[in-house]
Structures are given as C-alpha cells and as structure tokens.
Amino acid sequence: MSLSLIGRSISESATLKLNETAAILRDKGDPVIHLGGGEPKSRAPMDALLSTAGLLNTAEIRYTPADGIPSLKKAVIRYTEEYYHRLVEPENVICSGGAKQAIMVCLQAILNPQEEVIFPAPYWVSYPEMAKLCQAIPVPVIPEDGTFYPRLQDIEERVGSYTKAVIINSPNNPSGAMYSAEFIADIVEFCEKRGLYLIMDDIYHRLIFDNRKPINCYDYAKDLSENSKLVLVNGISKQYAMTGFRIGWAVANKKLIEVMTNIQAHQTSGPSVLLQRAAVGAINGVQTSVESLRVTLENNRNVLVEQLNSFDGIKVTKPDGTFYCFADFSVYDKDSTRLAHRLLEKVQVVTVPGVEFGMEGYLRISFCGSIKDITEGIERMKWTLDPNSPNELYIGDRKLIRDWT
Ligand SMILES: Cc1ncc(COP(=O)(O)O)c(C=O)c1O
C-alpha cells in the first residue's frame, strides 16, 4: 500500500490505545482498574447541559464561523480577563475542537519544514507527533538535574537557528509538576528576546494543590502588542470534566489567529455549535464544580502518593497539580512498556509507559478515578512487583498466589 511518509511516521496515540484496550478487557468481564486515564470522572456542569439542550430543542443546528461562535469568544475573553487579567478582542481568539486542535493549527500556522519546536520532557504525548505532522522537528529537553522542573539553561542550550517555538505545559502532563513563577518569567523573557513563539498549554491551570496560585504568563510579558508571539491555550476538557465535548481555544495576536482560522476553516470548519454552546454554559456558569473537582483530586493525590511511597525503591515526586503522577519504577524494570504490559496481563491494571512521554523507566499513574480504584490498583501493582508485599491477592473472588519473586 502506498501511504504518505508523514502518515507513516506518526505513531498511534498511546493513551487512546490504552483506553481502547481497557474497554475491550472490561467488555470481556475482566476486572480492569484504569489508572491510565486522562479524564475526570465527575459530571459536566448543569449550566453546560442546559445551555446546549436549549439549542438542541430548536432542531436548527447549523454551521458555525470557523473561529468560533461570538458568544463563546465573548466567554473566552471574559475568562482571560478573570484568570489572566488581560483584555483581548474577539480577533485575538480562536475556538477549536479541543485544546489539541488549537495547538495543532497553531503549529501549522507557524512552522516550516525542518524548523524546530522545543518542549521540556516529560511531555504530553501529542507534541512530537504534532510537530512531525508539520514536517518540523520535535526537540524534547530532559532537565539536566533529573527533576521534572526545567531550567532556562536546559532550554537555552537547545535553541539554534532552526528553533521556531517553545511549548510549555504547566502544570504538566504527565509529571503533575507546576513550574515556578521564576521559570515562567524567564522563559517568557527569553522567547521575547529571541523572537520565538511561546505556546503556553495551560489546560490544567486551575487544577493545582497545596494552596498554589495559578501563574499568569502575561504578568511577565513586556510585549503585549500585536507583535507578541505568546500563545495561550486552554479548554474545557479537564477543568469542567468535559473531555467529550471537544472544545478548546487559543489567545494570540490577530494575524496568527487569522492564519489559524484559515487553516481550521479548511480542516474541520468551526466546532459544533452544540458543543460551543455547552462551553459557553460551563465558562459563564456556576464555577463550584471546578473547585470541587480540584479538592477531590488533591485528596486522591494524597492517597496515591502515600500508597506509592510504601513501595520499596520507587521514586515519587509529589504532583503539584493535574491528575497524574509520574513515578520512577526502573528499580523493577527499566523498560516501561514491558512493565505496563506486565501489570495489565498479571493484574489488569492500566498504566501508561513513561517512554511515551519521553522518559524511560517511569509509569504515569492517573488519580482521576475513585479512591477505591487507586487503592486497589496500587495493591495489585505492589503484589506484582514488590517481593515484600503479601503473597496472596484477591481480585474479586479470585485468589492469586505470587509464584515469582
Ligand atoms: C497537556 C495537554 N494539552 C492538551 C490536551 C488536549 O486537551 P483537549 O481535550 O482540550 O483537546 C491534553 C489532553 O490530554 C493535555 O494533557
């Protein structure tokens, strides 16, 4: 079969694939515990549902402007003012099919073939593939000091004449690390000085713990004119538990938004009006669900970290936000794919191999499920890996006896 070079170079989405595998095993009746997921389990806010139901009832569901319906742009403008203290105009905003599409059309709008996009590792699985889709070169940067907190000098060293953009995702998927205000200030200043695009993927910015305050990249920008190359990306998927609604957005200079809009117009057109209406409801509605999700996640994080710390030899960095913990399991197996498969086969626990996020030896464990899933999942993992754990394990009525060390 003759398929394109680009098409063949793009790998399957590891996380989506795991969701599929877990669903197949569950359908077979296997007692799967999914600690690999990337979506909160809470319900979408009522305001989102009411907002879209009203429109659905009219039975007149039409095309939308390629850059989003005016009411969603207005809601995004209000959101940007409230959380970033920055007043932008409708021409500075594009609404897309998820933050994913907003990032993708942004990269398509700015990257030429062979140009480079830098992002710290561990990174969200889609960044490298998105860069490749633009025939550009992804350049992951592993922090030299072995932490999940990049330093400007790590990034600076990788910037060359082909560098076009930097992507920063804080709080970070998969590490849960929230980068310091000093780092954000440094990277904003650095990108401005070097004329680089800086894409801030802020999709988890309200899901932070231990009384942390969200960090606002605009606080550190000297250039807030239409020449600014700062791009702010956000969406409803995580904070409002609305992953299936597929609405995200970007805020940037008007020329860039115009080009992104042209690309999106031919790619997908504007997102479904029903889903945009739901996003308007969520953004403008009562915000209690966000805080309640945040509190639940913080509690889940505490339980997970405590349980992981009871393993011998695992290195755990306490997540500052998100719903992921990225733990170093290399003491058990340096090959994270093999390890994740072993856990799935032996005890039906889904985790995501660290190698997918650019760091081998780690597993990403999600804490967006129930406490019961977290506790039971970790107990099963411990039984599989830690020789110091009890020899017997019950999965439902099934009694397992460990016959390996
Ligand atoms: C870091 C990061 N950015 C963007 C996205 C995409 O979000 P959306 O559902 O809005 O496309 C995700 C989803 O997992 C993510 O983890």
CSV table of C-alpha atoms and ligand atoms in Angstrom, one decimal:
chain,number,residue,atom,x,y,z
A,1,MET,CA,0.0,0.0,0.0
A,2,SER,CA,1.3,3.4,-0.8
A,3,LEU,CA,0.9,5.7,2.2
A,4,SER,CA,2.5,9.1,2.8
A,5,LEU,CA,5.8,9.5,4.6
A,6,ILE,CA,4.2,11.8,7.2
A,7,GLY,CA,1.3,9.4,7.7
A,8,ARG,CA,3.6,6.5,8.3
A,9,SER,CA,5.9,8.5,10.7
A,10,ILE,CA,3.0,9.2,13.1
A,11,SER,CA,2.6,6.8,15.9
A,12,GLU,CA,-0.6,5.7,17.4
A,13,SER,CA,-1.8,7.7,20.5
A,14,ALA,CA,-0.6,5.5,23.4
A,15,THR,CA,-3.1,6.9,25.8
A,16,LEU,CA,-6.1,6.5,23.4
A,17,LYS,CA,-4.9,3.0,22.6
A,18,LEU,CA,-4.8,2.1,26.3
A,19,ASN,CA,-8.4,3.4,26.8
A,20,GLU,CA,-9.4,1.0,23.9
A,21,THR,CA,-7.6,-2.0,25.4
A,22,ALA,CA,-9.1,-1.3,28.9
A,23,ALA,CA,-12.6,-1.1,27.3
A,24,ILE,CA,-12.1,-4.4,25.4
A,25,LEU,CA,-10.9,-6.2,28.6
A,26,ARG,CA,-13.8,-4.7,30.6
A,27,ASP,CA,-16.3,-5.9,27.9
A,28,LYS,CA,-14.8,-9.4,28.3
A,29,GLY,CA,-15.7,-9.2,32.0
A,30,ASP,CA,-12.1,-8.7,33.2
A,31,PRO,CA,-11.9,-6.6,36.5
A,32,VAL,CA,-9.8,-3.9,34.9
A,33,ILE,CA,-8.6,-0.9,37.0
A,34,HIS,CA,-7.8,2.0,34.8
A,35,LEU,CA,-5.0,4.1,36.2
A,36,GLY,CA,-4.0,5.3,32.8
A,37,GLY,CA,-6.9,7.7,32.1
A,38,GLY,CA,-6.8,11.4,31.2
A,39,GLU,CA,-10.3,12.5,32.1
A,40,PRO,CA,-12.0,13.3,35.4
A,41,LYS,CA,-15.0,11.2,36.2
A,42,SER,CA,-17.3,13.9,37.5
A,43,ARG,CA,-20.3,15.1,35.6
A,44,ALA,CA,-20.4,18.0,33.2
A,45,PRO,CA,-21.7,21.2,34.9
A,46,MET,CA,-25.5,21.6,34.7
A,47,ASP,CA,-25.1,25.1,33.1
A,48,ALA,CA,-23.3,23.4,30.2
A,49,LEU,CA,-26.0,20.9,29.7
A,50,LEU,CA,-28.8,23.4,29.9
A,51,SER,CA,-27.1,25.8,27.5
A,52,THR,CA,-26.8,23.1,24.8
A,53,ALA,CA,-30.2,21.5,25.5
A,54,GLY,CA,-32.0,24.7,24.7
A,55,LEU,CA,-30.4,24.9,21.3
A,56,LEU,CA,-30.9,21.2,20.6
A,57,ASN,CA,-34.6,21.6,21.2
A,58,THR,CA,-34.8,24.1,18.3
A,59,ALA,CA,-33.7,21.4,15.9
A,60,GLU,CA,-31.8,24.0,14.0
A,61,ILE,CA,-28.2,23.1,14.3
A,62,ARG,CA,-26.1,24.9,11.7
A,63,TYR,CA,-22.5,25.6,10.7
A,64,THR,CA,-20.5,28.0,12.8
A,65,PRO,CA,-17.9,30.6,12.0
A,66,ALA,CA,-14.5,28.9,11.5
A,67,ASP,CA,-13.0,30.7,14.6
A,68,GLY,CA,-16.0,30.1,16.9
A,69,ILE,CA,-19.4,31.5,17.7
A,70,PRO,CA,-19.4,35.1,19.1
A,71,SER,CA,-20.9,34.0,22.5
A,72,LEU,CA,-18.0,31.6,23.1
A,73,LYS,CA,-15.4,34.1,22.0
A,74,LYS,CA,-17.0,36.5,24.5
A,75,ALA,CA,-16.9,33.9,27.2
A,76,VAL,CA,-13.2,33.2,26.4
A,77,ILE,CA,-12.5,37.0,26.6
A,78,ARG,CA,-14.2,37.2,30.0
A,79,TYR,CA,-12.3,34.1,31.1
A,80,THR,CA,-9.0,35.6,30.0
A,81,GLU,CA,-9.8,38.8,31.8
A,82,GLU,CA,-10.8,37.0,35.0
A,83,TYR,CA,-7.9,34.5,35.2
A,84,TYR,CA,-5.2,36.3,33.3
A,85,HIS,CA,-6.2,40.0,33.9
A,86,ARG,CA,-5.8,40.6,30.2
A,87,LEU,CA,-8.4,42.2,28.0
A,88,VAL,CA,-8.3,40.8,24.4
A,89,GLU,CA,-10.5,41.3,21.4
A,90,PRO,CA,-12.6,38.7,19.5
A,91,GLU,CA,-9.9,38.8,16.7
A,92,ASN,CA,-7.4,37.5,19.3
A,93,VAL,CA,-9.4,34.3,20.0
A,94,ILE,CA,-10.0,31.1,18.1
A,95,CYS,CA,-12.2,28.3,19.4
A,96,SER,CA,-11.2,24.8,18.2
A,97,GLY,CA,-12.1,21.2,18.6
A,98,GLY,CA,-10.3,20.8,21.9
A,99,ALA,CA,-7.0,22.4,23.1
A,100,LYS,CA,-5.5,19.7,20.9
A,101,GLN,CA,-6.7,21.2,17.7
A,102,ALA,CA,-5.9,24.8,18.9
A,103,ILE,CA,-2.2,23.7,19.4
A,104,MET,CA,-2.2,21.8,16.1
A,105,VAL,CA,-3.5,24.7,14.0
A,106,CYS,CA,-1.1,27.0,15.8
A,107,LEU,CA,1.9,24.8,14.9
A,108,GLN,CA,0.6,24.5,11.3
A,109,ALA,CA,0.4,28.3,11.2
A,110,ILE,CA,3.9,28.9,12.4
A,111,LEU,CA,6.2,26.0,11.4
A,112,ASN,CA,8.0,25.5,8.2
A,113,PRO,CA,9.5,22.1,7.3
A,114,GLN,CA,12.7,21.4,9.3
A,115,GLU,CA,12.1,24.1,11.9
A,116,GLU,CA,12.3,23.0,15.5
A,117,VAL,CA,9.9,23.0,18.4
A,118,ILE,CA,11.3,22.7,21.9
A,119,PHE,CA,9.5,21.4,24.9
A,120,PRO,CA,10.7,20.0,28.3
A,121,ALA,CA,10.4,16.3,29.0
A,122,PRO,CA,8.4,14.6,30.2
A,123,TYR,CA,6.0,16.0,27.7
A,124,TRP,CA,2.4,15.4,26.5
A,125,VAL,CA,2.4,12.5,24.0
A,126,SER,CA,1.0,14.6,21.2
A,127,TYR,CA,3.6,17.4,21.0
A,128,PRO,CA,6.2,15.4,19.0
A,129,GLU,CA,3.6,13.9,16.6
A,130,MET,CA,2.0,17.3,16.0
A,131,ALA,CA,5.4,18.8,15.1
A,132,LYS,CA,6.1,15.9,12.8
A,133,LEU,CA,2.7,16.4,11.1
A,134,CYS,CA,4.0,19.9,10.2
A,135,GLN,CA,7.3,18.3,8.9
A,136,ALA,CA,9.0,20.1,11.7
A,137,ILE,CA,11.4,18.6,14.2
A,138,PRO,CA,10.4,18.0,17.8
A,139,VAL,CA,13.2,18.8,20.3
A,140,PRO,CA,12.4,17.4,23.8
A,141,VAL,CA,14.6,18.7,26.6
A,142,ILE,CA,15.3,16.5,29.6
A,143,PRO,CA,16.1,18.6,32.7
A,144,GLU,CA,19.8,18.0,33.4
A,145,ASP,CA,19.2,17.9,37.2
A,146,GLY,CA,17.0,14.9,36.9
A,147,THR,CA,13.9,16.7,38.2
A,148,PHE,CA,10.6,17.5,36.4
A,149,TYR,CA,11.3,21.2,36.7
A,150,PRO,CA,13.1,22.5,33.6
A,151,ARG,CA,15.7,25.3,33.9
A,152,LEU,CA,16.1,28.1,31.4
A,153,GLN,CA,19.6,27.0,30.7
A,154,ASP,CA,18.5,23.5,29.7
A,155,ILE,CA,16.2,25.1,27.0
A,156,GLU,CA,18.7,27.8,26.0
A,157,GLU,CA,21.3,25.2,25.1
A,158,ARG,CA,19.0,23.6,22.6
A,159,VAL,CA,17.9,26.8,20.8
A,160,GLY,CA,19.5,27.2,17.4
A,161,SER,CA,18.9,28.9,14.1
A,162,TYR,CA,16.1,26.5,13.3
A,163,THR,CA,14.2,26.9,16.5
A,164,LYS,CA,10.8,28.5,15.9
A,165,ALA,CA,8.7,27.8,19.1
A,166,VAL,CA,8.8,26.6,22.6
A,167,ILE,CA,5.8,24.7,24.2
A,168,ILE,CA,5.4,24.9,28.0
A,169,ASN,CA,2.8,22.8,29.7
A,170,SER,CA,2.5,23.7,33.4
A,171,PRO,CA,1.0,22.0,35.5
A,172,ASN,CA,2.4,19.3,33.4
A,173,ASN,CA,1.0,16.1,31.9
A,174,PRO,CA,2.5,13.6,32.9
A,175,SER,CA,4.5,14.8,35.9
A,176,GLY,CA,2.0,17.0,37.6
A,177,ALA,CA,4.8,19.5,38.1
A,178,MET,CA,3.9,23.1,38.2
A,179,TYR,CA,6.8,25.2,37.1
A,180,SER,CA,7.9,28.1,39.2
A,181,ALA,CA,6.9,31.7,38.6
A,182,GLU,CA,10.7,32.4,38.1
A,183,PHE,CA,10.9,29.8,35.3
A,184,ILE,CA,7.8,31.2,33.6
A,185,ALA,CA,9.1,34.7,33.9
A,186,ASP,CA,12.5,33.6,32.4
A,187,ILE,CA,11.0,31.7,29.5
A,188,VAL,CA,8.6,34.5,28.6
A,189,GLU,CA,11.5,37.0,28.6
A,190,PHE,CA,13.8,34.6,26.8
A,191,CYS,CA,11.3,33.9,24.0
A,192,GLU,CA,10.6,37.6,23.6
A,193,LYS,CA,14.3,38.4,23.3
A,194,ARG,CA,14.9,35.6,20.8
A,195,GLY,CA,11.8,36.2,18.8
A,196,LEU,CA,10.4,32.7,19.4
A,197,TYR,CA,6.8,31.7,19.7
A,198,LEU,CA,5.9,30.6,23.2
A,199,ILE,CA,2.9,28.3,23.4
A,200,MET,CA,1.6,28.1,26.9
A,201,ASP,CA,-0.6,25.0,27.3
A,202,ASP,CA,-2.5,25.9,30.4
A,203,ILE,CA,-5.1,23.2,30.2
A,204,TYR,CA,-4.6,22.2,33.9
A,205,HIS,CA,-4.1,25.7,35.3
A,206,ARG,CA,-7.0,25.6,37.8
A,207,LEU,CA,-6.3,22.1,38.9
A,208,ILE,CA,-3.5,22.8,41.4
A,209,PHE,CA,-2.9,21.8,45.0
A,210,ASP,CA,-1.4,22.9,48.4
A,211,ASN,CA,-2.8,26.4,48.1
A,212,ARG,CA,-0.8,27.2,45.0
A,213,LYS,CA,-1.9,30.1,42.9
A,214,PRO,CA,-2.1,29.9,39.1
A,215,ILE,CA,0.8,31.5,37.3
A,216,ASN,CA,-0.1,34.1,34.7
A,217,CYS,CA,2.4,34.2,31.7
A,218,TYR,CA,1.2,37.7,30.8
A,219,ASP,CA,2.4,39.1,34.1
A,220,TYR,CA,6.0,38.6,32.7
A,221,ALA,CA,5.4,39.7,29.1
A,222,LYS,CA,7.0,43.0,28.1
A,223,ASP,CA,5.4,43.0,24.7
A,224,LEU,CA,1.6,42.8,24.8
A,225,SER,CA,1.2,44.3,21.4
A,226,GLU,CA,0.0,42.7,18.2
A,227,ASN,CA,3.7,41.6,17.7
A,228,SER,CA,3.6,39.4,20.7
A,229,LYS,CA,4.4,35.7,19.9
A,230,LEU,CA,2.9,34.5,23.1
A,231,VAL,CA,0.1,32.0,22.5
A,232,LEU,CA,-2.2,30.9,25.4
A,233,VAL,CA,-4.1,27.6,25.0
A,234,ASN,CA,-6.8,26.4,27.3
A,235,GLY,CA,-10.1,24.4,27.2
A,236,ILE,CA,-13.0,22.9,29.0
A,237,SER,CA,-11.9,19.2,28.9
A,238,LYS,CA,-10.1,18.9,32.2
A,239,GLN,CA,-11.4,21.7,34.5
A,240,TYR,CA,-15.0,21.1,33.7
A,241,ALA,CA,-14.7,17.4,33.2
A,242,MET,CA,-16.0,17.9,29.6
A,243,THR,CA,-13.5,15.9,27.6
A,244,GLY,CA,-16.1,14.5,25.2
A,245,PHE,CA,-17.3,18.0,24.3
A,246,ARG,CA,-14.1,18.7,22.4
A,247,ILE,CA,-13.8,22.5,22.9
A,248,GLY,CA,-10.6,24.4,23.5
A,249,TRP,CA,-9.2,27.8,22.4
A,250,ALA,CA,-6.2,29.9,21.8
A,251,VAL,CA,-5.5,33.5,22.5
A,252,ALA,CA,-2.8,35.2,20.4
A,253,ASN,CA,-2.0,38.1,18.1
A,254,LYS,CA,-4.6,38.8,15.4
A,255,LYS,CA,-2.5,37.9,12.4
A,256,LEU,CA,-1.7,34.5,13.9
A,257,ILE,CA,-5.4,33.9,14.8
A,258,GLU,CA,-6.4,34.8,11.2
A,259,VAL,CA,-4.0,32.3,9.8
A,260,MET,CA,-5.0,29.6,12.3
A,261,THR,CA,-8.6,30.3,11.4
A,262,ASN,CA,-8.0,29.9,7.7
A,263,ILE,CA,-6.3,26.5,8.4
A,264,GLN,CA,-9.1,25.4,10.7
A,265,ALA,CA,-11.7,26.6,8.1
A,266,HIS,CA,-10.4,24.0,5.6
A,267,GLN,CA,-9.6,21.3,8.1
A,268,THR,CA,-12.8,20.9,10.1
A,269,SER,CA,-14.7,24.3,10.0
A,270,GLY,CA,-15.8,25.7,13.3
A,271,PRO,CA,-16.6,23.2,16.1
A,272,SER,CA,-20.2,22.0,16.5
A,273,VAL,CA,-22.4,24.8,17.7
A,274,LEU,CA,-24.0,22.5,20.3
A,275,LEU,CA,-20.6,21.9,21.9
A,276,GLN,CA,-19.6,25.5,21.8
A,277,ARG,CA,-22.9,26.4,23.5
A,278,ALA,CA,-22.1,23.9,26.2
A,279,ALA,CA,-18.7,25.5,26.7
A,280,VAL,CA,-20.3,28.9,27.0
A,281,GLY,CA,-22.6,27.5,29.7
A,282,ALA,CA,-19.6,26.0,31.6
A,283,ILE,CA,-17.4,29.1,31.4
A,284,ASN,CA,-20.1,31.6,32.3
A,285,GLY,CA,-22.0,29.3,34.7
A,286,VAL,CA,-21.5,28.5,38.4
A,287,GLN,CA,-17.9,27.5,39.0
A,288,THR,CA,-18.3,25.3,42.1
A,289,SER,CA,-17.7,22.1,40.1
A,290,VAL,CA,-14.2,23.2,39.3
A,291,GLU,CA,-13.3,23.7,43.0
A,292,SER,CA,-15.0,20.5,44.0
A,293,LEU,CA,-13.0,18.6,41.3
A,294,ARG,CA,-9.8,20.2,42.5
A,295,VAL,CA,-10.4,19.3,46.1
A,296,THR,CA,-11.2,15.7,45.1
A,297,LEU,CA,-8.1,15.4,43.0
A,298,GLU,CA,-5.9,16.8,45.8
A,299,ASN,CA,-7.3,14.2,48.2
A,300,ASN,CA,-6.8,11.5,45.6
A,301,ARG,CA,-3.2,12.7,45.0
A,302,ASN,CA,-2.5,12.4,48.8
A,303,VAL,CA,-3.8,8.9,48.9
A,304,LEU,CA,-1.9,7.8,45.8
A,305,VAL,CA,1.4,9.3,46.9
A,306,GLU,CA,1.1,7.7,50.3
A,307,GLN,CA,0.5,4.3,48.8
A,308,LEU,CA,3.3,4.7,46.2
A,309,ASN,CA,5.7,5.7,49.0
A,310,SER,CA,5.0,2.3,50.6
A,311,PHE,CA,6.7,0.5,47.7
A,312,ASP,CA,10.3,-0.2,48.1
A,313,GLY,CA,12.6,1.5,45.6
A,314,ILE,CA,10.0,3.6,43.7
A,315,LYS,CA,10.9,7.3,43.3
A,316,VAL,CA,7.9,9.5,43.6
A,317,THR,CA,7.7,13.3,43.0
A,318,LYS,CA,4.5,14.7,44.6
A,319,PRO,CA,2.4,16.2,41.9
A,320,ASP,CA,1.6,20.0,42.3
A,321,GLY,CA,-1.4,19.7,40.1
A,322,THR,CA,-3.2,17.8,37.3
A,323,PHE,CA,-4.3,14.3,37.9
A,324,TYR,CA,-1.2,12.4,37.1
A,325,CYS,CA,1.8,11.1,39.0
A,326,PHE,CA,4.9,10.1,37.1
A,327,ALA,CA,6.8,7.6,39.2
A,328,ASP,CA,10.2,6.1,38.6
A,329,PHE,CA,9.7,2.3,38.5
A,330,SER,CA,13.1,1.5,37.0
A,331,VAL,CA,14.1,-0.5,40.0
A,332,TYR,CA,11.6,-3.1,38.9
A,333,ASP,CA,12.0,-2.8,35.1
A,334,LYS,CA,13.9,-0.3,33.0
A,335,ASP,CA,11.6,-1.0,30.1
A,336,SER,CA,8.4,0.9,30.9
A,337,THR,CA,6.4,-0.6,28.0
A,338,ARG,CA,7.2,-4.1,29.2
A,339,LEU,CA,6.3,-3.2,32.8
A,340,ALA,CA,3.0,-1.6,31.8
A,341,HIS,CA,2.1,-4.8,29.8
A,342,ARG,CA,3.1,-7.0,32.7
A,343,LEU,CA,0.8,-5.1,35.0
A,344,LEU,CA,-2.1,-5.3,32.6
A,345,GLU,CA,-1.6,-9.0,32.0
A,346,LYS,CA,-1.0,-10.1,35.6
A,347,VAL,CA,-3.4,-7.9,37.5
A,348,GLN,CA,-5.4,-6.0,34.9
A,349,VAL,CA,-4.1,-2.6,36.0
A,350,VAL,CA,-3.7,0.0,33.2
A,351,THR,CA,-0.8,2.5,33.5
A,352,VAL,CA,1.0,4.4,30.8
A,353,PRO,CA,4.6,3.7,30.0
A,354,GLY,CA,6.9,6.6,30.7
A,355,VAL,CA,8.7,6.2,27.4
A,356,GLU,CA,5.6,7.6,25.6
A,357,PHE,CA,6.3,10.9,27.5
A,358,GLY,CA,10.0,10.9,26.7
A,359,MET,CA,11.3,9.3,29.9
A,360,GLU,CA,12.1,5.6,30.1
A,361,GLY,CA,11.7,3.7,33.4
A,362,TYR,CA,8.7,5.7,34.6
A,363,LEU,CA,4.9,4.9,34.7
A,364,ARG,CA,2.2,7.5,34.5
A,365,ILE,CA,-0.5,6.8,37.1
A,366,SER,CA,-3.7,8.8,37.0
A,367,PHE,CA,-5.6,9.7,40.1
A,368,CYS,CA,-8.7,11.0,38.4
A,369,GLY,CA,-10.6,7.8,39.3
A,370,SER,CA,-12.1,6.7,42.6
A,371,ILE,CA,-10.1,6.2,45.8
A,372,LYS,CA,-11.2,2.6,45.7
A,373,ASP,CA,-9.6,2.2,42.2
A,374,ILE,CA,-6.4,3.9,43.4
A,375,THR,CA,-6.0,1.8,46.5
A,376,GLU,CA,-6.9,-1.5,44.8
A,377,GLY,CA,-4.8,-0.7,41.7
A,378,ILE,CA,-1.8,0.1,43.8
A,379,GLU,CA,-2.3,-3.0,45.9
A,380,ARG,CA,-2.4,-5.1,42.8
A,381,MET,CA,0.7,-3.4,41.4
A,382,LYS,CA,2.5,-4.0,44.7
A,383,TRP,CA,1.6,-7.6,44.7
A,384,THR,CA,3.0,-8.0,41.2
A,385,LEU,CA,6.2,-6.1,41.8
A,386,ASP,CA,7.2,-5.8,45.4
A,387,PRO,CA,8.5,-9.1,46.9
A,388,ASN,CA,7.9,-7.6,50.4
A,389,SER,CA,4.2,-7.4,49.8
A,390,PRO,CA,1.9,-10.3,50.9
A,391,ASN,CA,2.0,-13.3,48.7
A,392,GLU,CA,-1.7,-13.5,48.2
A,393,LEU,CA,-4.0,-11.2,46.4
A,394,TYR,CA,-7.8,-11.3,45.8
A,395,ILE,CA,-9.2,-9.9,42.6
A,396,GLY,CA,-13.0,-10.2,43.3
A,397,ASP,CA,-13.4,-13.8,44.3
A,398,ARG,CA,-10.2,-14.9,42.5
A,399,LYS,CA,-7.3,-15.7,44.8
A,400,LEU,CA,-3.9,-15.2,43.3
A,401,ILE,CA,-0.7,-16.5,44.8
A,402,ARG,CA,2.6,-15.0,43.7
A,403,ASP,CA,4.8,-17.6,42.2
A,404,TRP,CA,7.6,-15.3,41.1
A,405,THR,CA,10.0,-13.0,43.0
B,1,LIG,C1,-1.1,18.8,28.2
B,1,LIG,C2,-2.4,18.6,27.4
B,1,LIG,N1,-2.7,19.5,26.5
B,1,LIG,C3,-3.8,19.4,25.7
B,1,LIG,C4,-4.6,18.4,25.9
B,1,LIG,C5,-5.8,18.3,25.0
B,1,LIG,O1,-7.0,18.7,25.6
B,1,LIG,P1,-8.3,18.7,24.8
B,1,LIG,O2,-9.2,17.6,25.3
B,1,LIG,O3,-8.9,20.1,25.1
B,1,LIG,O4,-8.1,18.6,23.3
B,1,LIG,C6,-4.4,17.4,26.8
B,1,LIG,C7,-5.3,16.2,27.0
B,1,LIG,O5,-4.9,15.2,27.5
B,1,LIG,C8,-3.2,17.5,27.6
B,1,LIG,O6,-2.9,16.6,28.6
